[in-house]
């Protein structure tokens, strides 16, 4: 059976969701701030902290905007 | 009784369309004043004077064929037909005279020489207009006898599962033909032959089922005799009672009279008759709403609560208190072990406002978290985000009636003649009157080219390119200065407008640059953009083809930008109109069922709003957003999300990436399903709470035009509880007290807490029939058109809509793009319609594939085709058709064993996590048998049905 290769771990999914937010807001001068606010407005605290932990542990695959956004999120 | 069959309420001809003045006239000595453009027949009826008629009915334009409604008018020769004669000032009319009576009797005798008055044996004895006229004129038989040439041996057409056509009873009044043309817009019926040979025929002398007939039933409603008759009336008898309610199928929200009759033991539904004064449907209906109610009494209905400790054991039927207590204990145990956030709830667009409101209240106040979501997550959540961001309110801007004033209609990713058929008919009527249509869709939908309808443009874009398309439209409109500058300056935020206008003028957004992505020829796109921008009134209607994408929210904002830039908001005939898939998508969103916001779209982090709810609910509320449906699945698999209360939604079938969903459901320690049937999700459940159909409860639904309408109980709940009562019991068992004795009290609470609903109550709904929110002190009777003088957010906001291609693109391994949609006869996951005779039209999902792609793969129509994506694979039958472009395949998701969602992926909208159902890269190959997953599903289903059978066998 073609068992689905897409059941990644939760954090990988969060990384791709967060990168999607950042890239869709990229045209705004304050894209990082908007990305932070979007995650604060729509993500649960646990989802945010999972991603923050990943970023703080040096996790890869985070876009520049997202990295900046996560720095702001960590301070918020 | 039924409006359509009652001559009492039938004024004979429709009201005049554009009337300004009144005229005075005299009918039978009575002085009247009526609007210009009114027929003499209607004027008389308004004055309580009945003129005999057969071919006239006020749902159809006058036809003047039956010669029954003749009148005498002073100063005019002959006897004109009152239906086709319009009133004039000073007219003196006589509707009764010996001469008129003699003529009418003679005509009627000719009719009944071919339609014997054998009324006693007729199923519609007492509900027949021919019979009424005969009795009014005192005609009992015909001087012409019954032995001349006649149609009495004509063969009855029984092919349609819901109604019969008996030509021997037909008086060839053309009402059915006109209803099919004018009301439904299908043109399936004709009259073949001339004179005596004239016979009503479906298609080219085909049976109804072989013809183009869509079984909307407009012909049946309009038939004055029993020639076109509901089979249910023939078998059950004429209905005895009638209750006004709201359809539980699509987001059009048609008003219906549910007509019932006692079978000696209980009330049974005989038929559903669309309500003429229903604002959403104006007396029209479709094959689902009118006919597909049989699921309510289907043998698969589960009516007793059931519990079990694990999904690998048999169900046990238990009492309500035992089931509720079992659930409450499980949920509290899970929270004790895994924390407050370890449980949540999902509600559904199939539930009423009151039910949805209570589920979110239970979660927020009873569970103590915000883990509540609704199935709108997977359909229109981008509409909520996109319209709130740009216009300030998460709702469509118009009434359905507004389409009658549109000059250009742009339809993007929506297929109204299949998914919103009654609105589709209104749209078609406007197009026949001359409005222009732009269809933006990867498929050649019916409206592209159908009888008397031809789209000005069909922009057959590739799945996944909506935002590139919308930006290209904006590019043309801004660069060619087709914008409405006055509107923008007065009504919109200027810095955002300037930023957006600079952005869309960029060369990357030109039709030439975007052609590579969209597949649309630049000249076609430019022509469409000019047509749209230069229309007096341009209206946009869109559906899930816009929202269910990785950039669904961006596309919605882009659409709102187009409407603002061209000044097409704030009046009739224009607007941004999301077509909602299910009956209460709008309502379920309004009721605060999204995890980040309270009823009325107010964020949970707002301390003032929270204080309001805390005071009313007497509990401290959490200020952080909860889990959305897809996040719940992830948290179930990887985290501590262990308990779920799922009301009226079949997530195992309707949500994408079935493997992922099933893994999540299996990880739950307590899954509670409240539904009518043992649906796909219930196979993974530990508690089954039997729900009620819309016929068995009170409440309200809110349709796609923000119209709140009453749902009225016509029979007792088969399970003994209405759905809202189950939520109340569960809350009480969890230690959070809820006390309501009727859903009207829930609406009163909604009104107290929600500014846009503050003027809504059941008494007013009964009085006005329906109300479009906002309904408050400023708009006590509701708001048909939104954003009239200013936007809800103040100034309109042009959001930047940069195109980001989806990661789901065709590759060598998966060279085709699969997109999904709906068909007319089936509804959503099919739980209801699959359990009706609607399966006569479709009993499986099919894969549409272009002849070129089919030939490459050796696939013919009817072959089994395997579909593989990176998420999974399934098998379904092919239909080779040019409705899709080469490179694109299409299917529906109405049947669980198709497993359409086995292949869809976890990709989702960046802003809302609405799944990207509309784009999946796949390969298609000819195969000989169902997929391994489908075979496993069969085994699993059989096992679960055996567990159910055990419960029923051991029932207490």
Coordinates of C-alpha atoms in Angstrom, one line a residue, chain B residues 376 379-390 393-396 542-544 546-548 552-554 556-557 559 576-580 585-586 589 594 601 909 912 914:
Chain B
X376 CA -16.3 25.9 7.4
X379 CA -14.6 25.3 2.8
X380 CA -15.1 29.0 3.4
X381 CA -12.7 30.0 6.2
X382 CA -10.7 32.0 3.6
X383 CA -13.9 34.0 2.9
X384 CA -14.1 34.9 6.6
X385 CA -10.4 36.0 6.7
X386 CA -10.4 37.7 3.3
X387 CA -13.6 39.7 3.5
X388 CA -13.0 40.7 7.1
X389 CA -9.5 42.0 6.2
X390 CA -10.6 44.0 3.2
X393 CA -17.3 41.7 7.7
X394 CA -17.0 38.0 7.1
X395 CA -20.0 37.7 4.9
X396 CA -21.4 38.1 1.4
X542 CA -17.4 32.6 -6.2
X543 CA -17.2 29.3 -4.6
X544 CA -14.8 26.7 -3.2
X546 CA -11.5 30.1 -4.9
X547 CA -11.2 29.2 -1.3
X548 CA -9.8 25.7 -1.3
X552 CA -7.5 30.8 -0.8
X553 CA -7.5 33.8 1.4
X554 CA -5.3 35.8 -0.9
X556 CA -10.7 36.2 -1.7
X557 CA -8.9 39.5 -0.9
X559 CA -11.6 39.5 -5.5
X576 CA -18.8 40.0 -3.6
X577 CA -20.9 36.9 -3.2
X578 CA -19.5 33.7 -1.7
X579 CA -21.7 30.8 -2.6
X580 CA -21.9 28.7 0.5
X585 CA -22.0 27.7 6.6
X586 CA -22.6 31.4 7.2
X589 CA -19.2 30.9 11.3
X594 CA -13.8 29.2 14.9
X601 CA -16.2 37.4 14.7
X909 CA -4.4 28.0 2.8
X912 CA -6.7 29.7 7.6
X914 CA -8.4 25.6 4.6

